Coordinates of C-alpha atoms in Angstrom, one line a residue:
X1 CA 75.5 127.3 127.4
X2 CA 77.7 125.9 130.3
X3 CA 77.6 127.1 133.6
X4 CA 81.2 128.9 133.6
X5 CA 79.4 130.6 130.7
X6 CA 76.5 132.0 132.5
X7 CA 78.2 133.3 135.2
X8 CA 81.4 135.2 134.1
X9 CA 82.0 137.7 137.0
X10 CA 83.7 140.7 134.6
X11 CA 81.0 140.0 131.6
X12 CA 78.4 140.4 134.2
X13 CA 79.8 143.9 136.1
X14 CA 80.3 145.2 132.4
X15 CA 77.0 144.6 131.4
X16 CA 75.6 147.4 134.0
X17 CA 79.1 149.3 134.7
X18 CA 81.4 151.0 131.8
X19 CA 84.7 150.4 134.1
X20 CA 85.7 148.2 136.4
X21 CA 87.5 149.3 139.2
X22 CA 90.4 146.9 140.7
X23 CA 92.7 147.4 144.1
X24 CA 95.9 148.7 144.0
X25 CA 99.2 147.5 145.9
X26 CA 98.8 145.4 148.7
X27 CA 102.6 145.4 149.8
X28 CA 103.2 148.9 149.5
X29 CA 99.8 149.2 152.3
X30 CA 100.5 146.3 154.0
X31 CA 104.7 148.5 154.7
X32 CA 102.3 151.4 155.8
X33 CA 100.8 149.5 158.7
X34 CA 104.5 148.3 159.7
X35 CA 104.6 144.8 157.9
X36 CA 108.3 143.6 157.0
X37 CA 108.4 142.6 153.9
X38 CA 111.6 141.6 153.6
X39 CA 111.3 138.2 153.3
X40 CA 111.1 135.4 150.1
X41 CA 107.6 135.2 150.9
X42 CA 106.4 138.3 150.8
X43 CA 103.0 139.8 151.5
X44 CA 102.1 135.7 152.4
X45 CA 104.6 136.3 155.4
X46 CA 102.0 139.0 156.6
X47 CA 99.5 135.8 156.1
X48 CA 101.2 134.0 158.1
X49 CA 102.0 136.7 161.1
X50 CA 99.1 139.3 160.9
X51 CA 96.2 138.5 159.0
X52 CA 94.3 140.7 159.9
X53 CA 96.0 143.5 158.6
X54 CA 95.4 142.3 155.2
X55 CA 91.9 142.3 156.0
X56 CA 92.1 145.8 156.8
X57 CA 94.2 146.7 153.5
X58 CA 91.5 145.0 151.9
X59 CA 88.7 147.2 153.5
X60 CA 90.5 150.3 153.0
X61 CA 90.9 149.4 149.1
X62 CA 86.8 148.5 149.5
X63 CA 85.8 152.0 150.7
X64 CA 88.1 153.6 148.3
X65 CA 85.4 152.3 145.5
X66 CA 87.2 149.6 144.3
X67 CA 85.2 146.5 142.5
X68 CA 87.3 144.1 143.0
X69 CA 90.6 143.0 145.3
X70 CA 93.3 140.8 144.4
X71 CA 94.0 138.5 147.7
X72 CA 97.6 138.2 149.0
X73 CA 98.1 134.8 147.2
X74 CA 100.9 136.1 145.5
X75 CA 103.6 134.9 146.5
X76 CA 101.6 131.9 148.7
X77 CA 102.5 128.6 147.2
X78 CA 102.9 125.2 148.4
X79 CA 106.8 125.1 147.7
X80 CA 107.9 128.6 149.0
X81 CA 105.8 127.1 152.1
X82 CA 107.6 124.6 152.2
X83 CA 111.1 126.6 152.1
X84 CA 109.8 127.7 155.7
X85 CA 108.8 124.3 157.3
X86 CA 105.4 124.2 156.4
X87 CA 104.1 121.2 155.3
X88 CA 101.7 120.8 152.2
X89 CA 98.0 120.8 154.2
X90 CA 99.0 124.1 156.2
X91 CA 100.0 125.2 153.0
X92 CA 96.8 125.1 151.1
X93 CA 95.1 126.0 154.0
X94 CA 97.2 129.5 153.9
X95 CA 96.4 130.1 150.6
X96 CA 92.6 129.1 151.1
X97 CA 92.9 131.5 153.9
X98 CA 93.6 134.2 151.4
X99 CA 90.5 134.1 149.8
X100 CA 89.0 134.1 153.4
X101 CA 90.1 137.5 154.4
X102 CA 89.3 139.1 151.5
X103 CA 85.5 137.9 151.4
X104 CA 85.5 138.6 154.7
X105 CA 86.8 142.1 154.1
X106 CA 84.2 142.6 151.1
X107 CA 81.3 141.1 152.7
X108 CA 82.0 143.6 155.4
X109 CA 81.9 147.1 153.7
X110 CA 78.9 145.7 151.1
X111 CA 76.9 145.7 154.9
X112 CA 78.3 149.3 155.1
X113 CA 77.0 150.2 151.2
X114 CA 73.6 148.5 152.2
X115 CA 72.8 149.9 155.1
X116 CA 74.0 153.5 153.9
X117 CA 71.4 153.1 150.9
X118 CA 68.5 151.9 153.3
X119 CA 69.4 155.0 155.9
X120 CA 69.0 157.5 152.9
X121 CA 65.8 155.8 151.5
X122 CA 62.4 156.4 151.8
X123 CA 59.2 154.5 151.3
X124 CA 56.5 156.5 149.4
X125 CA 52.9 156.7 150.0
X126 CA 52.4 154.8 147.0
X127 CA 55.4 152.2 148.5
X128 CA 58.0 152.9 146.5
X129 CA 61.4 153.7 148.1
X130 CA 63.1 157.0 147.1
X131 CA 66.8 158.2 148.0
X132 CA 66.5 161.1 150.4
X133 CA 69.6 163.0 150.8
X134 CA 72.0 161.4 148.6
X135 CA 75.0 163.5 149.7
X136 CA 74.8 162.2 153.1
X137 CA 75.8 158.4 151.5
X138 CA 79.3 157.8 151.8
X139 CA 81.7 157.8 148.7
X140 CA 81.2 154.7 147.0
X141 CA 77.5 155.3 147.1
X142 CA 77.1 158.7 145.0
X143 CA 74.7 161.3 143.7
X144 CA 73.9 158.4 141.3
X145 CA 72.0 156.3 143.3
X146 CA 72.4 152.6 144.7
X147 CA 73.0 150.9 141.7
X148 CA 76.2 153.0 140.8
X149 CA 78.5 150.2 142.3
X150 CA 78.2 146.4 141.8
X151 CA 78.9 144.2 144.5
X152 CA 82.5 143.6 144.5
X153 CA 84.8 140.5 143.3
X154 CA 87.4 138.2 144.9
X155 CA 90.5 137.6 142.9
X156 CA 92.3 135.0 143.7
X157 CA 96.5 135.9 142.6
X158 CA 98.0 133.2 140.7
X159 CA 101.5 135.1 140.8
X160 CA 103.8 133.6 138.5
X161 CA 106.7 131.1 138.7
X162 CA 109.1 133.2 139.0
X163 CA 107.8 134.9 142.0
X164 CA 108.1 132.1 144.0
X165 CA 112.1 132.1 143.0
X166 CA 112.1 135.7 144.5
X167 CA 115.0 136.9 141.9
X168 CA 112.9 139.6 139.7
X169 CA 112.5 136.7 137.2
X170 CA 108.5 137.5 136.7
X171 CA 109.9 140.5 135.3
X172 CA 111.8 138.4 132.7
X173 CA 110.3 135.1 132.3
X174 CA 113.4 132.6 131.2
X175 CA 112.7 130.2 133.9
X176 CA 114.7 127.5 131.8
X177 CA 111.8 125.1 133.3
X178 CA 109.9 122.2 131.4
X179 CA 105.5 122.6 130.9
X180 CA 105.4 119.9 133.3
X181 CA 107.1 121.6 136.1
X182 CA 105.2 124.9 135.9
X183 CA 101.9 122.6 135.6
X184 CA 102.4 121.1 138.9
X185 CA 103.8 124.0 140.5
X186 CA 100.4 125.8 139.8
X187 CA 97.8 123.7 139.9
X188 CA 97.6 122.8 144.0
X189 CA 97.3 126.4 144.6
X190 CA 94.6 127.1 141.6
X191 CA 92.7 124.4 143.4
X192 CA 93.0 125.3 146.8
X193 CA 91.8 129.1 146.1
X194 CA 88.7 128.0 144.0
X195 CA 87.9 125.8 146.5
X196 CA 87.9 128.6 149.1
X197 CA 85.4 130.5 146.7
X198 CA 87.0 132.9 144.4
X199 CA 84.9 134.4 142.0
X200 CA 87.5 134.5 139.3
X201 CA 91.4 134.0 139.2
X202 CA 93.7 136.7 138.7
X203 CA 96.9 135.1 136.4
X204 CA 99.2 138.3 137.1
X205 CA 102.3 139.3 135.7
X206 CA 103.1 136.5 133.3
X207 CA 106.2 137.1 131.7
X208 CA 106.5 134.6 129.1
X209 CA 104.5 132.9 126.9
X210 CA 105.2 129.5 127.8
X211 CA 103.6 130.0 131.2
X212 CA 100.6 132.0 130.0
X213 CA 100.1 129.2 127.8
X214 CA 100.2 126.2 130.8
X215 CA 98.0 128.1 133.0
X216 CA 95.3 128.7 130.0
X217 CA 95.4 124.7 129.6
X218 CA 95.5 124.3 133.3
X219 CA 92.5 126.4 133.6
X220 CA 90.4 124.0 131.5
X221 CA 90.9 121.1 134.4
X222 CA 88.6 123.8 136.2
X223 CA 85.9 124.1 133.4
X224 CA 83.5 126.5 136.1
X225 CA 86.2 129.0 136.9
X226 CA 87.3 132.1 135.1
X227 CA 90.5 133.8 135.0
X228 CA 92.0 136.9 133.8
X229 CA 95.2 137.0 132.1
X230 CA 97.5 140.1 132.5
X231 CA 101.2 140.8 131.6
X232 CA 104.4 142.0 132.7
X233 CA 105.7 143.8 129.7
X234 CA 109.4 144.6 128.5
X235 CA 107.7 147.5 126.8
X236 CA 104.6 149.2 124.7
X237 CA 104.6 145.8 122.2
X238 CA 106.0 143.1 123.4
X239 CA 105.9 140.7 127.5
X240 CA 108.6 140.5 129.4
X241 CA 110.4 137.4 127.7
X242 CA 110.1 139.3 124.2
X243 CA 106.8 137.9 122.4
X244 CA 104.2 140.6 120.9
X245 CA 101.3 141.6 123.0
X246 CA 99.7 141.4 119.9
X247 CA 100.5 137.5 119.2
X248 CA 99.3 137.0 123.2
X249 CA 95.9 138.1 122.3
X250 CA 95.3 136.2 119.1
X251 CA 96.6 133.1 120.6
X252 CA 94.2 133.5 124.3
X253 CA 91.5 135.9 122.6
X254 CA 89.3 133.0 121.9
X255 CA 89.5 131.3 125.1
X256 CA 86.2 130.7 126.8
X257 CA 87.5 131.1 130.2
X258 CA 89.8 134.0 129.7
X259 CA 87.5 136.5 131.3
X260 CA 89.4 139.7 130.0
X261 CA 93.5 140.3 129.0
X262 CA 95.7 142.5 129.9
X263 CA 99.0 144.1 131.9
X264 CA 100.2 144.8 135.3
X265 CA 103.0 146.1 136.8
X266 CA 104.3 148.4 133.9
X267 CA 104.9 152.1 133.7
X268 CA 102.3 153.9 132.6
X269 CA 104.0 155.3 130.4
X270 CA 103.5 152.3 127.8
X271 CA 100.2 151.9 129.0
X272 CA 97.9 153.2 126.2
X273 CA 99.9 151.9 123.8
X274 CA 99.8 148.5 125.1
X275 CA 96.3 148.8 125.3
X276 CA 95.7 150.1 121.8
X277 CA 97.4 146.7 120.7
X278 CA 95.0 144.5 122.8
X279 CA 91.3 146.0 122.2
X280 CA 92.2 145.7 118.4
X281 CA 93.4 142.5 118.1
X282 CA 90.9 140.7 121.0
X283 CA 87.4 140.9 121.7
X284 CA 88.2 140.5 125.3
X285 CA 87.8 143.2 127.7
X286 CA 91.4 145.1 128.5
X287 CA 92.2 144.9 131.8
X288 CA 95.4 147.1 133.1
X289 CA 96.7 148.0 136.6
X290 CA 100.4 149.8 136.2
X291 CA 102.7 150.4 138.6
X292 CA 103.7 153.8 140.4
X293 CA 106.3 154.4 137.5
X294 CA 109.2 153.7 139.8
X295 CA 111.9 150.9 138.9
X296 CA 112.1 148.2 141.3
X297 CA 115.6 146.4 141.7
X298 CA 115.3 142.5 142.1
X299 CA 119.0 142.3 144.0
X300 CA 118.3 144.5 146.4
X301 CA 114.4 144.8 146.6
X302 CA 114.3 148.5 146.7
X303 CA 112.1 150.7 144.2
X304 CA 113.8 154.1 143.1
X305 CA 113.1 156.9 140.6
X306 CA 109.7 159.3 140.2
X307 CA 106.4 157.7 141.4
X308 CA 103.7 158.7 138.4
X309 CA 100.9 157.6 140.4
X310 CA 99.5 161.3 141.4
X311 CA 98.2 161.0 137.6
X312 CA 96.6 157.6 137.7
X313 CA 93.2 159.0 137.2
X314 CA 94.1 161.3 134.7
X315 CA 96.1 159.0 132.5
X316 CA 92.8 156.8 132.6
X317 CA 90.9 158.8 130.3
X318 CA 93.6 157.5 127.6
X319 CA 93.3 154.2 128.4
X320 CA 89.1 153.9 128.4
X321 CA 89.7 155.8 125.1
X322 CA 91.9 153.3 123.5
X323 CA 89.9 150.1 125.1
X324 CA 90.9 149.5 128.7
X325 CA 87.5 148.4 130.5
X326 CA 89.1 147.3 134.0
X327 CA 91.6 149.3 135.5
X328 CA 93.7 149.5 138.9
X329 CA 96.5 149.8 140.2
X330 CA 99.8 147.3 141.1
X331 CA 103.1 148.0 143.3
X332 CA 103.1 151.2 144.8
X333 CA 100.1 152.6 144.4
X334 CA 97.2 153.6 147.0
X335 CA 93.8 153.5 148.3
X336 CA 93.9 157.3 147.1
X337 CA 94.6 156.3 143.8
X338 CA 91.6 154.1 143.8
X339 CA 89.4 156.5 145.3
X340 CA 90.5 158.7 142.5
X341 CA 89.5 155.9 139.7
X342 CA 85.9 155.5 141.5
X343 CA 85.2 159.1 141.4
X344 CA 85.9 159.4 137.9
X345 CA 84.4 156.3 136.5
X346 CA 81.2 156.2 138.9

């Protein structure tokens, strides 16, 4: 057994915990503390302004009960960087940086979970520690006890290709780009955030096939480091560019350092179905984190229609029951949302 082997990060949470509980939207918090986001960069102009207001997204997300947070690599890449004057070393160091703040962040309210735990225990006669008054623990410590929550990952986001372009393309994935291109367009960031210590990749709202394909071989020039692999989808069946869910799954299924598979960024309205597909056709563990429900417009970078979100936690009972085993939340969704997820799934 290798070493990536022994220490997959999901495999090891799901061994102990039933559901894995991600983050939710970075942007739409990071617009809540007053962060313009109108800008090709995105969130990673937020890295580059006021750090550490991400850190405090990431906290928030953290106490909410969440497992796991995605870090504001995004939309960080050497080339969009580079669009601003930044030269390739500041660059990496950004996105190493990204990594930074959410350990940092993590490391943080762990202290707060540990010390909680130790103020409600007691030592025995016989020397055996005892919970006291486990109402008085905060809320992602519960009437279950200490072991309820597993210390939380860093994700690093691999964002796709076309996020960099900043047109909406990750939402359609006809980049009209060679293997090559997408190869070296990834790997200096892949490298910089494993190097700052991620504990698994997050490859995020792939659109096309072509690219989930590149980063799965790119992934093997990193033969310790995990990934997950999740989706943009055009609907219940089929990614973004048009190829079946179904033939993603056969094809990265088998992959040894494919951690789990899955979607972001979708309605949730197409979520169990999606889902369904997935946990039948891969052994993997489904991971999904769906948008609010609201349609975002690429031209004008505006989101419009009926947020779903309120139902999140509700609407997670059908995914579980079709297969999902880690689940979140993407654009426009909330702490609250999270919270929700924790208290159900704790």
């Amino acid at each position: 057994m290798t070493q990536a082997q022994q220490n997959n990060p999901i495999e090891e949470i799901l061994r102990e915990h039933s559901v894995m509980i991600l983050d939710g939207a970075l942007a739409t918090e990071l617009e809540q503390h007053g962060c313009d986001l109108d800008d090709p960069l995105w969130s990673a102009r937020v890295l580059i302004e006021n750090p550490d207001v991400i850190v405090q997204v990431h906290t928030d997300y953290f106490r909410a009960g969440a497992d796991c947070a995605i870090t504001s690599s995004y939309q960080a890449t050497v080339d969009g960087f580079s669009k601003r004057g930044i030269g390739e070393q500041a660059a990496l160091d950004l996105i190493r940086k990204t990594v930074e703040l959410a350990a940092q962040a993590r490391d943080d309210v762990w202290a707060e979970v540990q010390n909680s735990v130790l103020e409600n225990t007691e030592v025995t006669p016989e020397g055996n520690s005892s919970l006291m008054d486990t109402k008085k623990q905060t809320s992602f410590v519960p009437e279950k006890g200490p072991l309820v929550r597993p210390r939380p990952l860093v994700a690093a986001s691999v964002g796709p290709y076309g996020a960099y372009l900043a047109d909406g393309s990750e939402y359609i994935g006809h980049y009209g780009v060679t293997d090559e291109t997408l190869a070296e367009f990834h790997r200096p960031r892949i490298a910089a955030l494993l190097e700052a210590g991620a504990d698994i990749l997050a490859l995020e709202t792939i659109p096309s096939l072509q690219e989930a394909r590149v980063l799965v071989d790119l992934l093997k020039e990193f033969p310790h480091a995990y990934a997950w692999l999740s989706f943009s989808l055009k609907d219940g069946t089929t990614i973004s560019e048009g190829t079946p869910i179904e033939t993603c799954a056969q094809l990265f299924g088998s992959e040894p350092q494919i951690a789990a598979i899955g979607l972001n960024c979708a309605p949730m309205e197409v979520v169990t179905e999606a889902v369904s597909i997935l946990s039948r056709t891969s052994d993997k563990p489904v991971i999904v984190y769906p948008n609010s429900g609201e349609v975002y417009d690429a031209a004008t970078k505006t989101w419009s229609g009926q947020g779903t979100c309120g139902s999140m936690s509700d609407a997670s009972e059908q995914w579980v029951a079709a297969g999902a085993k880690i689940i979140g939340g993407c654009c426009r969704t909330t702490p609250h949302q999270i919270g929700e997820l924790a208290k159900k799934w704790r």
